[in-house]
């Protein structure tokens, strides 16, 4: 079986390396990033999205947002020109659920199947092959690609029909953004009160307030390390998709809207390329205090 892998950025590159390590034959392509390192590891380089798809039985895409996925799959020279009946396209990008449904319709007309399968866990888990993968689509296609997804993730869950993977991912991104904001507000209060934030972390991480987000982000914040990881601009994209989807469904999301404005303030402050843990920089500026070791 040959797997086409399109989108070799922060996430796609280590994910594709894990597939090569697992023994799969890969055809790789990225519109902007070089991929000589993957070719050196045994992957075949393609010169377009169409070519990567035509060489493959299963095509995986890992791209920034809905417009990139639509361009790469449905655009001129896109995946759709290189596929046909029996092939399966798995989009692992985090995009709007409505865009997943649109892409599925177009691929169905060519006889190909489509799954939306976004991931949670970030770069370290992409490297380790321990991502959480949430999938939307039909059971048969899911069963076919599950062994492939298991080489990139430690949990692979079919959550429902097409678009359900991205609905689940939007829920995930709301929880993560609000959790970083809550941790930020709390630690800025403690620091301004003169209490050592390292000791606050030690004291509360094992209690009800503790979280995976706190364990991942507080050590970075204490070191003043805002290198991405997950860029502010990608979280703006996810919350925009969450707001649009929620409003279309008639679901008010007031806390998501508030954190979106925090992210917009970081954008104005030139921090779109920082890790989303930089949310604390907004609170630090308001209170004129830094949460550091
Ligand atoms: P990235 O920007 O590092 O990589 C995206 C890659 O897609 C780039 O190399 C770019 O050149 C390529 N690309 C863009 N348009 C293309 C096209 N039309 N054809 C072919 N290639 C194209 O982004 P990333 O951090 O790897 O994130 C990818 C997706 O995964 C996003 O949806 C993101 O929200 C999601 N995600 C990221 C993280 C993280 O921690 N970085 C965690 C979970 C989920």
Coordinates of C-alpha atoms and ligand atoms in Angstrom, one line a residue:
X1 CA 0.0 0.0 0.0
X2 CA 1.3 3.5 -0.9
X3 CA 0.3 6.5 1.2
X4 CA 0.3 10.0 -0.3
X5 CA 1.3 12.6 2.4
X6 CA 0.5 16.2 1.7
X7 CA 1.5 19.1 4.0
X8 CA 4.9 18.6 5.6
X9 CA 4.9 21.3 8.2
X10 CA 5.3 21.2 12.0
X11 CA 2.9 18.3 12.3
X12 CA 2.9 16.5 8.9
X13 CA 6.7 16.0 8.8
X14 CA 7.0 14.0 12.0
X15 CA 3.7 12.1 11.3
X16 CA 5.0 11.1 7.8
X17 CA 8.3 10.0 9.3
X18 CA 6.4 7.7 11.7
X19 CA 4.7 6.1 8.7
X20 CA 8.0 5.6 6.9
X21 CA 9.5 4.1 10.1
X22 CA 6.5 1.7 10.3
X23 CA 7.4 0.4 6.8
X24 CA 4.8 2.2 4.6
X25 CA 5.7 3.4 1.1
X26 CA 5.1 7.2 0.9
X27 CA 4.6 9.7 -1.9
X28 CA 5.1 13.1 -0.3
X29 CA 4.3 16.7 -1.4
X30 CA 4.2 20.2 0.0
X31 CA 3.5 23.3 -2.0
X32 CA 6.0 25.5 -0.1
X33 CA 8.2 23.4 2.3
X34 CA 11.2 21.3 1.1
X35 CA 11.0 17.5 1.7
X36 CA 14.5 16.2 0.8
X37 CA 14.9 14.8 4.3
X38 CA 11.8 12.5 3.7
X39 CA 13.1 11.4 0.3
X40 CA 16.4 10.6 2.0
X41 CA 14.4 8.4 4.3
X42 CA 12.9 6.5 1.4
X43 CA 9.8 8.5 0.5
X44 CA 9.1 9.2 -3.2
X45 CA 8.8 13.0 -3.9
X46 CA 5.8 14.2 -5.9
X47 CA 5.6 17.4 -7.9
X48 CA 2.0 18.2 -7.2
X49 CA -1.0 17.2 -5.0
X50 CA -2.4 15.4 -8.0
X51 CA 0.8 13.3 -8.5
X52 CA 1.0 12.4 -4.8
X53 CA -2.6 11.2 -5.0
X54 CA -2.2 9.3 -8.3
X55 CA 0.7 7.3 -6.9
X56 CA -1.3 6.3 -3.7
X57 CA -4.1 4.1 -2.4
X58 CA -4.7 6.4 0.7
X59 CA -4.0 10.1 0.7
X60 CA -3.4 12.0 3.9
X61 CA -3.5 15.8 4.1
X62 CA -2.1 17.9 7.0
X63 CA -2.7 21.6 6.0
X64 CA -3.5 24.8 7.9
X65 CA -7.2 25.5 7.3
X66 CA -10.3 25.0 5.1
X67 CA -9.1 27.1 2.1
X68 CA -5.8 25.2 1.9
X69 CA -7.6 21.8 2.1
X70 CA -10.1 22.9 -0.6
X71 CA -7.3 24.1 -2.8
X72 CA -5.1 21.0 -2.3
X73 CA -7.9 18.5 -2.8
X74 CA -10.4 20.3 -5.1
X75 CA -8.3 22.9 -6.8
X76 CA -6.4 22.7 -10.2
X77 CA -3.7 20.1 -10.0
X78 CA -5.4 18.8 -6.8
X79 CA -5.9 15.4 -5.2
X80 CA -9.3 15.0 -6.9
X81 CA -7.5 14.8 -10.3
X82 CA -5.4 11.9 -9.1
X83 CA -8.0 9.7 -7.4
X84 CA -10.8 7.3 -8.3
X85 CA -13.0 4.5 -6.9
X86 CA -11.5 2.6 -4.0
X87 CA -9.2 5.3 -2.8
X88 CA -9.5 7.0 0.5
X89 CA -8.6 10.6 1.4
X90 CA -8.0 11.3 5.1
X91 CA -7.8 15.0 6.0
X92 CA -6.0 15.3 9.4
X93 CA -6.0 19.2 9.4
X94 CA -8.2 21.1 11.8
X95 CA -10.8 22.8 9.5
X96 CA -14.4 23.9 9.5
X97 CA -16.8 20.8 9.7
X98 CA -18.8 22.3 6.8
X99 CA -15.7 22.3 4.6
X100 CA -15.2 18.6 5.4
X101 CA -18.7 17.9 4.2
X102 CA -18.1 19.9 1.0
X103 CA -14.9 18.0 0.2
X104 CA -16.6 14.7 0.9
X105 CA -19.4 15.4 -1.6
X106 CA -16.9 16.3 -4.4
X107 CA -14.8 13.1 -3.7
X108 CA -17.9 10.9 -3.5
X109 CA -18.8 12.0 -7.1
X110 CA -15.4 10.5 -8.2
X111 CA -16.1 7.3 -6.2
X112 CA -13.5 8.0 -3.5
X113 CA -14.1 8.0 0.2
X114 CA -13.2 10.8 2.6
X115 CA -12.6 11.0 6.4
X116 CA -12.0 14.0 8.5
X117 CA -9.5 13.0 11.2
X118 CA -8.0 16.0 13.1
X119 CA -5.5 15.4 15.9
X120 CA -4.8 16.7 19.3
X121 CA -1.4 16.6 21.1
X122 CA 0.9 19.0 19.3
X123 CA 4.4 18.5 17.9
X124 CA 5.8 16.4 20.7
X125 CA 3.0 13.8 20.3
X126 CA 3.3 14.0 16.5
X127 CA 7.0 13.1 16.9
X128 CA 6.3 10.3 19.5
X129 CA 3.4 8.9 17.4
X130 CA 1.0 9.4 20.4
X131 CA -1.5 11.8 19.0
X132 CA -5.2 11.7 19.9
X133 CA -7.0 11.2 16.5
X134 CA -10.8 12.0 16.2
X135 CA -12.4 10.7 13.1
X136 CA -15.6 11.4 11.2
X137 CA -16.9 9.3 8.3
X138 CA -18.0 5.7 7.4
X139 CA -17.1 2.6 9.4
X140 CA -15.7 0.7 6.4
X141 CA -13.2 3.4 5.4
X142 CA -12.3 4.0 9.1
X143 CA -11.5 0.2 9.5
X144 CA -9.3 0.3 6.4
X145 CA -7.2 3.3 7.5
X146 CA -7.2 2.6 11.3
X147 CA -3.9 0.6 11.2
X148 CA -2.3 3.6 9.4
X149 CA -3.6 6.1 11.9
X150 CA -2.4 3.9 14.8
X151 CA 1.1 4.5 13.6
X152 CA 0.6 8.2 14.3
X153 CA -1.6 8.2 17.3
X154 CA -2.2 6.3 20.6
X155 CA -5.9 6.9 20.5
X156 CA -7.9 6.6 17.3
X157 CA -11.7 7.1 17.7
X158 CA -14.5 7.1 15.1
X159 CA -16.9 9.7 16.6
X160 CA -19.6 9.9 13.9
X161 CA -20.4 10.9 10.4
X162 CA -18.3 13.1 8.2
X163 CA -17.6 16.5 9.9
X164 CA -17.8 14.9 13.4
X165 CA -14.0 14.7 13.7
X166 CA -13.8 18.5 13.2
X167 CA -16.7 19.2 15.5
X168 CA -14.9 17.2 18.2
X169 CA -11.7 19.1 17.5
X170 CA -13.5 22.5 17.8
X171 CA -14.7 21.3 21.2
X172 CA -11.1 20.3 22.1
X173 CA -9.8 23.7 21.0
X174 CA -12.4 25.6 23.1
X175 CA -11.4 23.6 26.2
X176 CA -7.6 24.2 25.5
X177 CA -8.0 28.0 24.9
X178 CA -10.2 28.6 27.9
X179 CA -7.9 26.4 30.1
X180 CA -4.8 28.4 29.1
X181 CA -6.7 31.7 29.8
X182 CA -7.8 30.4 33.2
X183 CA -4.3 29.2 34.1
X184 CA -2.9 32.6 33.0
X185 CA -5.3 34.7 35.0
X186 CA -4.7 32.6 38.1
X187 CA -0.9 32.6 37.9
X188 CA -0.7 36.3 37.2
X189 CA -2.8 36.9 40.4
X190 CA -0.5 34.7 42.4
X191 CA 2.7 36.3 41.1
X192 CA 1.4 39.8 41.7
X193 CA 0.6 38.8 45.2
X194 CA 4.2 37.9 45.7
X195 CA 3.7 34.1 45.8
X196 CA 6.4 32.0 44.0
X197 CA 4.6 30.6 40.8
X198 CA 6.8 27.5 40.9
X199 CA 5.4 26.7 44.4
X200 CA 1.8 27.5 43.2
X201 CA 2.3 25.0 40.4
X202 CA 3.6 22.3 42.7
X203 CA 0.8 22.9 45.2
X204 CA -2.2 22.8 42.8
X205 CA -1.2 20.6 39.8
X206 CA -2.3 17.4 41.6
X207 CA -5.7 18.8 42.6
X208 CA -8.9 19.5 40.8
X209 CA -7.4 22.5 39.1
X210 CA -4.6 20.5 37.6
X211 CA -4.7 19.7 33.8
X212 CA -2.7 18.5 30.9
X213 CA -2.8 22.1 29.7
X214 CA -1.3 23.3 33.0
X215 CA 1.4 20.6 33.0
X216 CA 2.4 21.4 29.4
X217 CA 2.2 25.2 29.5
X218 CA 3.3 26.4 33.0
X219 CA 6.9 25.0 32.6
X220 CA 7.2 26.9 29.3
X221 CA 5.8 30.1 30.8
X222 CA 8.1 29.9 33.9
X223 CA 11.0 29.7 31.4
X224 CA 9.7 32.6 29.3
X225 CA 9.7 30.2 26.4
X226 CA 7.0 31.0 23.9
X227 CA 8.5 29.1 20.9
X228 CA 5.7 27.2 19.0
X229 CA 4.4 24.4 19.4
X230 CA 1.0 25.6 18.4
X231 CA 0.9 29.1 17.0
X232 CA -1.4 31.8 18.2
X233 CA -2.6 32.3 14.5
X234 CA -3.7 28.6 14.3
X235 CA -5.7 29.0 17.5
X236 CA -7.3 32.2 16.1
X237 CA -8.3 30.0 13.1
X238 CA -9.7 27.3 15.3
X239 CA -11.8 29.7 17.4
X240 CA -13.0 31.5 14.3
X241 CA -14.2 28.1 13.0
X242 CA -15.7 27.4 16.5
X243 CA -17.6 30.7 16.6
X244 CA -18.9 30.4 13.0
X245 CA -20.0 26.8 13.5
X246 CA -21.6 27.5 16.9
X247 CA -23.5 30.6 15.6
X248 CA -24.8 28.6 12.6
X249 CA -26.1 26.0 15.0
X250 CA -27.6 28.6 17.4
X251 CA -25.1 28.0 20.2
X252 CA -23.9 31.1 22.0
X253 CA -20.2 30.6 23.2
X254 CA -19.5 33.7 25.3
X255 CA -16.2 32.4 26.9
X256 CA -14.8 31.4 23.5
X257 CA -15.6 34.9 22.2
X258 CA -13.8 36.5 25.1
X259 CA -10.6 34.4 24.6
X260 CA -10.8 35.1 20.9
X261 CA -10.5 38.8 21.7
X262 CA -7.4 38.0 23.9
X263 CA -5.9 36.3 20.9
X264 CA -6.7 39.3 18.7
X265 CA -4.9 41.5 21.1
X266 CA -1.8 39.2 20.9
X267 CA -2.0 39.5 17.1
X268 CA -2.0 43.3 17.3
X269 CA 1.0 43.0 19.6
X270 CA 3.0 41.0 17.0
X271 CA 2.7 37.6 18.6
X272 CA 0.8 35.5 16.0
X273 CA 3.8 33.3 15.5
X274 CA 4.3 32.7 19.3
X275 CA 3.0 29.5 21.1
X276 CA -0.6 29.9 22.4
X277 CA 0.8 29.8 25.9
X278 CA 1.6 33.5 25.1
X279 CA -2.0 34.1 26.2
X280 CA -0.4 34.8 29.6
X281 CA 1.5 37.7 28.0
X282 CA -1.9 39.5 27.7
X283 CA -2.7 39.1 31.4
X284 CA 0.9 39.9 32.4
X285 CA 0.7 43.3 30.6
X286 CA -2.7 44.1 32.2
X287 CA -1.3 43.4 35.7
X288 CA 2.3 44.7 35.0
X289 CA 3.9 41.5 36.3
X290 CA 5.7 38.5 34.7
X291 CA 5.1 34.9 35.8
X292 CA 8.7 33.5 35.7
X293 CA 11.0 31.4 37.8
Ligands
LIG1 P1 2.2 24.2 9.3 O1 1.8 25.5 8.8 O2 3.5 24.0 10.0 O3 2.2 23.1 8.0 C1 1.2 23.2 7.0 C2 1.9 22.8 5.7 O4 1.0 22.8 4.6 C3 3.0 23.8 5.3 O5 4.3 23.1 5.2 C4 2.5 24.4 4.0 O6 3.6 24.7 3.0 C5 1.6 23.3 3.4 N1 0.6 23.7 2.5 C6 -0.2 24.8 2.6 N2 -1.0 24.9 1.5 C7 -0.7 23.8 0.7 C8 -1.3 23.3 -0.5 N3 -2.3 23.9 -1.2 N4 -0.7 22.2 -1.0 C9 0.3 21.5 -0.4 N5 0.8 21.9 0.8 C10 0.3 23.1 1.3 O7 1.0 23.7 10.2 P2 1.0 22.6 11.3 O8 1.3 23.2 12.6 O9 1.7 21.4 10.8 O10 -0.6 22.3 11.4 C11 -1.3 21.6 10.4 C12 -2.7 21.4 10.9 O11 -2.7 20.6 12.1 C13 -3.5 22.7 11.2 O12 -4.8 22.5 10.8 C14 -3.4 22.8 12.7 O13 -4.4 23.5 13.3 C15 -3.4 21.3 13.1 N6 -2.8 21.0 14.4 C16 -1.5 21.6 14.7 C17 -0.9 21.3 16.0 C18 0.4 21.9 16.4 O14 0.7 21.9 17.6 N7 1.1 22.6 15.4 C19 -1.6 20.5 16.9 C20 -2.8 19.9 16.5 C21 -3.4 20.2 15.3

